One Martini backbone bead per residue (centre of mass of N, CA, C, O) as a GRO file, in nm:
protein
  356
    1MET     BB    1   0.971   0.117   1.869
    2GLY     BB    2   1.127   0.081   1.543
    3LYS     BB    3   1.454   0.295   1.416
    4GLY     BB    4   1.569   0.371   1.069
    5LYS     BB    5   1.691   0.417   0.796
    6GLY     BB    6   1.550   0.269   0.625
    7ALA     BB    7   1.233   0.170   0.650
    8THR     BB    8   0.881   0.177   0.760
    9VAL     BB    9   0.657   0.034   0.951
   10SER     BB   10   0.332  -0.026   0.903
   11VAL     BB   11   0.078  -0.225   1.154
   12CYS     BB   12  -0.229  -0.351   1.034
   13MET     BB   13  -0.511  -0.391   1.184
   14ILE     BB   14  -0.755  -0.625   1.277
   15VAL     BB   15  -1.073  -0.632   1.522
   16LYS     BB   16  -1.309  -0.888   1.732
   17ASN     BB   17  -1.251  -1.003   2.006
   18GLU     BB   18  -0.903  -1.026   2.142
   19GLU     BB   19  -0.824  -0.963   2.444
   20SER     BB   20  -0.643  -1.280   2.453
   21VAL     BB   21  -0.424  -1.232   2.215
   22LEU     BB   22  -0.306  -0.921   2.142
   23GLY     BB   23  -0.087  -0.846   2.343
   24ARG     BB   24   0.076  -1.098   2.232
   25ALA     BB   25   0.136  -0.985   1.925
   26LEU     BB   26   0.228  -0.652   2.026
   27GLU     BB   27   0.481  -0.751   2.220
   28CYS     BB   28   0.697  -0.848   1.888
   29LEU     BB   29   0.700  -0.538   1.748
   30ASP     BB   30   1.009  -0.397   1.696
   31PHE     BB   31   1.041  -0.342   1.396
   32ALA     BB   32   0.769  -0.098   1.473
   33ASP     BB   33   0.698   0.225   1.391
   34GLU     BB   34   0.339   0.186   1.327
   35ILE     BB   35   0.028   0.094   1.504
   36VAL     BB   36  -0.309  -0.003   1.353
   37ILE     BB   37  -0.624  -0.010   1.457
   38ALA     BB   38  -0.920  -0.193   1.397
   39ASP     BB   39  -1.272  -0.207   1.544
   40THR     BB   40  -1.569  -0.396   1.414
   41GLY     BB   41  -1.719  -0.483   1.765
   42SER     BB   42  -1.672  -0.486   2.039
   43GLU     BB   43  -1.705  -0.634   2.409
   44ASP     BB   44  -1.420  -0.615   2.461
   45ASN     BB   45  -1.160  -0.476   2.542
   46THR     BB   46  -0.945  -0.468   2.293
   47LYS     BB   47  -0.911  -0.172   2.282
   48GLU     BB   48  -0.724  -0.125   2.493
   49VAL     BB   49  -0.557  -0.286   2.491
   50ALA     BB   50  -0.424  -0.120   2.238
   51ARG     BB   51  -0.381   0.105   2.435
   52ARG     BB   52  -0.109   0.032   2.554
   53PHE     BB   53   0.063   0.050   2.170
   54THR     BB   54  -0.157   0.256   2.072
   55ASP     BB   55  -0.344   0.593   1.949
   56LYS     BB   56  -0.381   0.398   1.716
   57VAL     BB   57  -0.762   0.361   1.710
   58TYR     BB   58  -1.037   0.245   1.502
   59ASP     BB   59  -1.330   0.266   1.402
   60PHE     BB   60  -1.524  -0.017   1.168
   61GLU     BB   61  -1.801  -0.072   1.033
   62TRP     BB   62  -1.940  -0.357   0.946
   63THR     BB   63  -2.008  -0.536   0.634
   64ASP     BB   64  -1.935  -0.810   0.511
   65ASP     BB   65  -1.579  -0.684   0.420
   66PHE     BB   66  -1.215  -0.726   0.473
   67ALA     BB   67  -1.172  -0.623   0.306
   68ALA     BB   68  -1.229  -0.334   0.361
   69ALA     BB   69  -1.125  -0.282   0.670
   70ARG     BB   70  -0.907  -0.332   0.549
   71ASN     BB   71  -0.858  -0.056   0.327
   72PHE     BB   72  -0.831   0.106   0.583
   73ILE     BB   73  -0.602   0.092   0.762
   74PHE     BB   74  -0.428   0.169   0.564
   75SER     BB   75  -0.461   0.461   0.540
   76LYS     BB   76  -0.363   0.523   0.805
   77GLY     BB   77  -0.087   0.455   0.722
   78SER     BB   78   0.271   0.636   0.717
   79SER     BB   79   0.454   0.390   0.644
   80ASN     BB   80   0.638   0.257   0.399
   81TYR     BB   81   0.513   0.052   0.509
   82LEU     BB   82   0.310  -0.209   0.537
   83MET     BB   83   0.139  -0.447   0.795
   84TRP     BB   84  -0.016  -0.739   0.842
   85LEU     BB   85  -0.215  -0.858   1.046
   86ASP     BB   86  -0.324  -1.077   1.329
   87ALA     BB   87  -0.474  -1.135   1.646
   88ASP     BB   88  -0.354  -1.458   1.627
   89ASP     BB   89  -0.065  -1.379   1.583
   90VAL     BB   90   0.356  -1.443   1.623
   91VAL     BB   91   0.629  -1.273   1.624
   92THR     BB   92   0.926  -1.333   1.663
   93LYS     BB   93   1.241  -1.260   1.727
   94GLU     BB   94   1.377  -1.353   1.540
   95ASN     BB   95   1.162  -1.202   1.324
   96SER     BB   96   1.212  -0.947   1.411
   97GLU     BB   97   1.485  -0.944   1.328
   98LYS     BB   98   1.458  -0.962   1.012
   99LEU     BB   99   1.250  -0.764   0.965
  100SER     BB  100   1.478  -0.565   1.029
  101LYS     BB  101   1.707  -0.612   0.844
  102TRP     BB  102   1.525  -0.587   0.563
  103LYS     BB  103   1.467  -0.242   0.667
  104GLU     BB  104   1.771  -0.105   0.568
  105ASN     BB  105   1.685  -0.250   0.199
  106ALA     BB  106   1.416  -0.217   0.113
  107GLU     BB  107   1.277  -0.244  -0.261
  108ALA     BB  108   1.032  -0.392  -0.244
  109ASP     BB  109   0.680  -0.432  -0.324
  110VAL     BB  110   0.677  -0.669  -0.174
  111LEU     BB  111   0.654  -0.915   0.101
  112TYR     BB  112   0.718  -1.243   0.112
  113CYS     BB  113   0.651  -1.472   0.360
  114LEU     BB  114   0.542  -1.734   0.614
  115TYR     BB  115   0.239  -1.934   0.743
  116ASP     BB  116   0.182  -2.091   1.003
  117ALA     BB  117  -0.079  -2.273   1.065
  118ALA     BB  118   0.027  -2.605   1.159
  119PHE     BB  119   0.153  -2.784   1.420
  120ASP     BB  120   0.338  -3.012   1.633
  121GLU     BB  121   0.420  -3.151   1.887
  122ASN     BB  122   0.664  -2.956   1.867
  123GLY     BB  123   0.670  -2.667   1.674
  124THR     BB  124   0.656  -2.752   1.390
  125PRO     BB  125   0.583  -2.694   1.107
  126THR     BB  126   0.256  -2.846   0.852
  127PHE     BB  127   0.096  -2.542   0.712
  128SER     BB  128   0.240  -2.377   0.480
  129TYR     BB  129   0.266  -2.090   0.313
  130TYR     BB  130   0.256  -1.810   0.132
  131ARG     BB  131   0.200  -1.399   0.232
  132GLU     BB  132   0.173  -1.068   0.129
  133ARG     BB  133   0.255  -0.865   0.425
  134VAL     BB  134   0.450  -0.678   0.302
  135VAL     BB  135   0.380  -0.283   0.142
  136ARG     BB  136   0.402  -0.073   0.005
  137ASN     BB  137   0.274   0.283   0.007
  138ASP     BB  138   0.051   0.252  -0.211
  139PRO     BB  139  -0.249   0.256  -0.447
  140ARG     BB  140  -0.186  -0.038  -0.513
  141ALA     BB  141  -0.244  -0.184  -0.191
  142ARG     BB  142  -0.488  -0.356  -0.249
  143TRP     BB  143  -0.826  -0.535  -0.117
  144ALA     BB  144  -0.932  -0.832  -0.190
  145GLY     BB  145  -1.203  -0.982  -0.100
  146PHE     BB  146  -1.428  -1.032   0.148
  147VAL     BB  147  -1.305  -1.302   0.146
  148HIS     BB  148  -1.013  -1.404   0.123
  149GLU     BB  149  -0.803  -1.187   0.101
  150CYS     BB  150  -0.629  -0.981  -0.111
  151ILE     BB  151  -0.376  -0.919  -0.244
  152VAL     BB  152  -0.255  -0.786  -0.509
  153PRO     BB  153   0.072  -0.782  -0.721
  154PHE     BB  154   0.286  -0.536  -0.704
  155GLY     BB  155   0.544  -0.481  -0.874
  156LYS     BB  156   0.862  -0.624  -0.709
  157SER     BB  157   0.936  -0.894  -0.524
  158GLU     BB  158   0.983  -1.119  -0.276
  159TYR     BB  159   1.136  -1.412  -0.090
  160SER     BB  160   1.129  -1.453   0.265
  161ASP     BB  161   1.203  -1.657   0.540
  162ILE     BB  162   1.012  -1.533   0.666
  163ARG     BB  163   0.767  -1.582   0.981
  164ILE     BB  164   0.448  -1.658   1.072
  165GLU     BB  165   0.241  -1.712   1.335
  166HIS     BB  166  -0.050  -1.938   1.368
  167ARG     BB  167  -0.200  -1.889   1.718
  168PRO     BB  168  -0.473  -1.992   1.842
  169PRO     BB  169  -0.683  -2.043   2.029
  170SER     BB  170  -0.794  -2.320   2.149
  171GLY     BB  171  -1.132  -2.352   2.126
  172ARG     BB  172  -1.187  -2.205   1.894
  173LYS     BB  173  -1.492  -2.117   1.673
  174LYS     BB  174  -1.579  -2.041   1.307
  175GLN     BB  175  -1.762  -2.204   1.194
  176GLY     BB  176  -1.938  -2.050   0.928
  177ARG     BB  177  -1.845  -1.752   0.912
  178ASN     BB  178  -1.782  -1.735   0.554
  179LEU     BB  179  -2.054  -1.901   0.460
  180GLU     BB  180  -2.221  -1.648   0.585
  181ILE     BB  181  -2.116  -1.452   0.425
  182TYR     BB  182  -2.141  -1.585   0.102
  183ARG     BB  183  -2.450  -1.621   0.190
  184ARG     BB  184  -2.522  -1.305   0.139
  185HIS     BB  185  -2.401  -1.212  -0.108
  186LEU     BB  186  -2.577  -1.372  -0.284
  187GLN     BB  187  -2.852  -1.260  -0.197
  188LYS     BB  188  -2.743  -0.963  -0.320
  189GLY     BB  189  -2.602  -1.059  -0.603
  190ALA     BB  190  -2.337  -1.190  -0.618
  191ARG     BB  191  -2.070  -1.273  -0.818
  192PHE     BB  192  -1.866  -1.453  -0.881
  193ASN     BB  193  -1.541  -1.589  -0.954
  194ALA     BB  194  -1.271  -1.802  -0.914
  195ARG     BB  195  -1.190  -1.755  -0.644
  196GLU     BB  196  -1.423  -1.738  -0.475
  197LYS     BB  197  -1.524  -2.009  -0.548
  198PHE     BB  198  -1.230  -2.131  -0.482
  199TYR     BB  199  -1.359  -2.111  -0.147
  200TYR     BB  200  -1.678  -2.149  -0.160
  201GLY     BB  201  -1.611  -2.480  -0.169
  202ARG     BB  202  -1.491  -2.497   0.088
  203GLU     BB  203  -1.684  -2.418   0.282
  204LEU     BB  204  -1.863  -2.597   0.220
  205ILE     BB  205  -1.764  -2.838   0.306
  206PHE     BB  206  -1.643  -2.820   0.553
  207ASN     BB  207  -1.961  -2.801   0.656
  208GLY     BB  208  -2.121  -3.033   0.480
  209PHE     BB  209  -2.144  -2.948   0.155
  210LYS     BB  210  -2.064  -3.107  -0.030
  211GLU     BB  211  -2.154  -3.143  -0.262
  212GLU     BB  212  -2.185  -2.855  -0.354
  213GLY     BB  213  -1.881  -2.813  -0.321
  214ILE     BB  214  -1.835  -2.958  -0.604
  215ALA     BB  215  -2.001  -2.791  -0.802
  216VAL     BB  216  -1.810  -2.536  -0.751
  217ILE     BB  217  -1.534  -2.628  -0.843
  218ASN     BB  218  -1.612  -2.782  -1.114
  219GLY     BB  219  -1.681  -2.480  -1.217
  220MET     BB  220  -1.417  -2.324  -1.161
  221LEU     BB  221  -1.233  -2.469  -1.358
  222ALA     BB  222  -1.366  -2.342  -1.677
  223MET     BB  223  -1.255  -2.037  -1.578
  224PRO     BB  224  -1.081  -1.820  -1.720
  225ASP     BB  225  -0.980  -1.694  -1.414
  226ALA     BB  226  -0.849  -1.930  -1.308
  227PHE     BB  227  -0.573  -2.098  -1.077
  228TYR     BB  228  -0.428  -2.362  -1.124
  229VAL     BB  229  -0.321  -2.344  -0.784
  230ASN     BB  230  -0.680  -2.378  -0.693
  231CYS     BB  231  -0.701  -2.642  -0.909
  232ILE     BB  232  -0.580  -2.814  -0.753
  233GLU     BB  233  -0.681  -2.783  -0.454
  234GLY     BB  234  -0.966  -2.818  -0.526
  235LEU     BB  235  -0.904  -3.112  -0.677
  236ARG     BB  236  -0.858  -3.255  -0.387
  237THR     BB  237  -1.022  -3.184  -0.195
  238VAL     BB  238  -1.289  -3.331  -0.388
  239ALA     BB  239  -1.186  -3.590  -0.359
  240GLU     BB  240  -1.190  -3.605   0.004
  241ALA     BB  241  -1.538  -3.576  -0.023
  242GLU     BB  242  -1.539  -3.837  -0.214
  243ILE     BB  243  -1.425  -4.058  -0.049
  244SER     BB  244  -1.657  -3.969   0.206
  245LEU     BB  245  -1.926  -4.053   0.036
  246GLY     BB  246  -1.758  -4.322  -0.146
  247LYS     BB  247  -1.598  -4.223  -0.392
  248ALA     BB  248  -1.354  -4.309  -0.572
  249GLU     BB  249  -1.399  -4.332  -0.872
  250ALA     BB  250  -1.400  -3.996  -0.837
  251ALA     BB  251  -1.153  -3.922  -0.709
  252LYS     BB  252  -0.928  -4.060  -0.872
  253LEU     BB  253  -1.003  -3.815  -1.106
  254SER     BB  254  -0.989  -3.578  -0.999
  255TYR     BB  255  -0.647  -3.595  -0.921
  256LEU     BB  256  -0.591  -3.699  -1.223
  257LYS     BB  257  -0.713  -3.377  -1.293
  258SER     BB  258  -0.461  -3.203  -1.175
  259PHE     BB  259  -0.247  -3.301  -1.415
  260MET     BB  260  -0.357  -3.038  -1.637
  261PHE     BB  261  -0.255  -2.836  -1.404
  262GLY     BB  262   0.037  -2.925  -1.357
  263GLU     BB  263   0.287  -3.037  -1.122
  264PRO     BB  264   0.257  -3.313  -0.904
  265ARG     BB  265   0.116  -3.344  -0.596
  266ALA     BB  266   0.145  -3.473  -0.317
  267GLY     BB  267  -0.133  -3.443  -0.211
  268ILE     BB  268  -0.250  -3.603  -0.452
  269VAL     BB  269  -0.018  -3.911  -0.462
  270ASN     BB  270  -0.102  -4.017  -0.200
  271GLY     BB  271  -0.430  -4.007  -0.249
  272LEU     BB  272  -0.365  -4.283  -0.461
  273GLY     BB  273  -0.233  -4.454  -0.260
  274ARG     BB  274  -0.457  -4.480  -0.084
  275LEU     BB  275  -0.669  -4.612  -0.315
  276ALA     BB  276  -0.520  -4.846  -0.348
  277MET     BB  277  -0.430  -4.981  -0.040
  278ALA     BB  278  -0.781  -4.990  -0.098
  279ARG     BB  279  -0.744  -5.244  -0.310
  280ASN     BB  280  -0.459  -5.393  -0.247
  281ASP     BB  281  -0.247  -5.225  -0.445
  282TYR     BB  282   0.062  -5.202  -0.371
  283GLU     BB  283   0.202  -5.106  -0.573
  284GLU     BB  284   0.056  -4.880  -0.686
  285ALA     BB  285   0.101  -4.709  -0.390
  286ALA     BB  286   0.443  -4.748  -0.455
  287PHE     BB  287   0.443  -4.565  -0.642
  288TRP     BB  288   0.321  -4.293  -0.557
  289PHE     BB  289   0.461  -4.261  -0.303
  290ARG     BB  290   0.758  -4.233  -0.447
  291ALA     BB  291   0.629  -3.955  -0.586
  292ALA     BB  292   0.682  -3.809  -0.355
  293LEU     BB  293   0.940  -3.761  -0.297
  294ASN     BB  294   0.972  -3.602  -0.501
  295CYS     BB  295   0.845  -3.375  -0.498
  296ARG     BB  296   0.770  -3.005  -0.497
  297ASP     BB  297   0.778  -2.745  -0.387
  298HIS     BB  298   0.511  -2.501  -0.417
  299SER     BB  299   0.518  -2.245  -0.175
  300ALA     BB  300   0.554  -1.996  -0.394
  301GLU     BB  301   0.285  -2.041  -0.591
  302GLY     BB  302   0.053  -2.094  -0.372
  303ASP     BB  303   0.052  -2.329  -0.230
  304PHE     BB  304  -0.007  -2.555   0.074
  305GLU     BB  305   0.265  -2.649   0.270
  306ARG     BB  306   0.297  -3.038   0.363
  307PRO     BB  307   0.620  -3.143   0.417
  308GLU     BB  308   0.490  -3.431   0.497
  309GLU     BB  309   0.439  -3.535   0.206
  310ARG     BB  310   0.732  -3.545   0.092
  311ALA     BB  311   0.796  -3.779   0.349
  312LEU     BB  312   0.651  -3.896   0.626
  313ILE     BB  313   0.421  -4.026   0.441
  314PRO     BB  314   0.529  -4.200   0.269
  315TYR     BB  315   0.707  -4.379   0.410
  316LEU     BB  316   0.525  -4.475   0.646
  317GLN     BB  317   0.365  -4.651   0.354
  318LEU     BB  318   0.594  -4.802   0.211
  319THR     BB  319   0.609  -4.982   0.487
  320VAL     BB  320   0.367  -5.140   0.397
  321CYS     BB  321   0.371  -5.193   0.144
  322LEU     BB  322   0.653  -5.378   0.157
  323TRP     BB  323   0.576  -5.599   0.342
  324ARG     BB  324   0.351  -5.704   0.153
  325LEU     BB  325   0.522  -5.756  -0.072
  326ASN     BB  326   0.816  -5.857   0.132
  327ASP     BB  327   1.003  -5.626   0.125
  328PHE     BB  328   1.201  -5.580   0.424
  329GLU     BB  329   1.393  -5.497   0.278
  330GLY     BB  330   1.232  -5.142   0.184
  331ALA     BB  331   1.106  -5.127   0.450
  332LYS     BB  332   1.317  -5.060   0.639
  333ARG     BB  333   1.428  -4.819   0.472
  334ALA     BB  334   1.119  -4.664   0.513
  335HIS     BB  335   1.135  -4.657   0.827
  336LYS     BB  336   1.393  -4.518   0.919
  337ALA     BB  337   1.344  -4.249   0.745
  338ALA     BB  338   1.096  -4.230   0.946
  339GLU     BB  339   1.261  -4.224   1.212
  340ALA     BB  340   1.453  -3.955   1.101
  341ILE     BB  341   1.202  -3.753   1.138
  342ALA     BB  342   1.008  -3.921   1.392
  343PRO     BB  343   1.068  -4.105   1.629
  344ASN     BB  344   0.723  -4.045   1.769
  345HIS     BB  345   0.571  -4.126   1.646
  346PRO     BB  346   0.315  -4.368   1.597
  347SER     BB  347   0.441  -4.497   1.320
  348VAL     BB  348   0.713  -4.578   1.435
  349ALA     BB  349   0.691  -4.704   1.711
  350TYR     BB  350   0.523  -4.962   1.630
  351ASN     BB  351   0.725  -5.038   1.408
  352ARG     BB  352   0.929  -5.153   1.528
  353GLN     BB  353   0.926  -5.438   1.588
  354PHE     BB  354   0.949  -5.530   1.334
  355PHE     BB  355   1.332  -5.377   1.296
  356ASP     BB  356   1.430  -5.456   1.586
   0.00000   0.00000   0.00000
């Protein structure tokens, strides 16, 4: 583990039944000065794997509260800075070196890193967002939220180009786990704040309870502590659920309502474009897809970032719309733009027959 003249970093993890991936995560921590791990009840060889890398392995009784577990293991870190990591995360050599470099002149209280949560067939991230990844070892560094936990920012923040990759093993399913935790807390009389309602509503929708989830998210929008980014993403989730329920007009209104909370996001305007295409209104659809090309990256505000929604997706859809509008030159330009981004994409390959 690295030792530098500047800051020191304790990597803090909570784990359970992670023997298949934990070693992979721990092998890439050359920048770390200390590794501390809390096991919340493993029934496999997770703790044995952990002890190959550190002697600071603790037992923590699981209480349906991720924040409590993370705060416990943060209390065991002794370095200047504390970094959280999940067992199925990966820090590449390039990003490990960046963290070592950052340590040399660390000044921030909170370092934000990109979290790459999905990838295409070439390994390019398709779904990323900033997370508070490294924080000063300070009493203010406290986790909140029993599910989808986070650290409330404090002091000086720094956004970096350091990336952490989320690489769960194929076939792993944790569907329903978070929803069960939310429901158990509700049964105990918990009252959810706006952030908890946002995530609870999403969990309901993702687990098939769409009408209930739509109602929860719509109720969250008027709460005084609702975060505008959650309102926008929540309305996108609601609109997509409404589409799946055959409620296209309601979905359009949900997409449009998101404009009340902030600058239009590419995912929203692409959704409006798809709804217009479903009505065979290619003029309106082309308007929305062109708008998506002009949308900004809002990940530094807390958005879930899907880069293809600001480039590849609208170009692919514009290819179809402009062709249907007999603007064949415009369709060809859109196709060529998509081809430059993803030459092996199935839609790009299919469209070549019309332009080559």
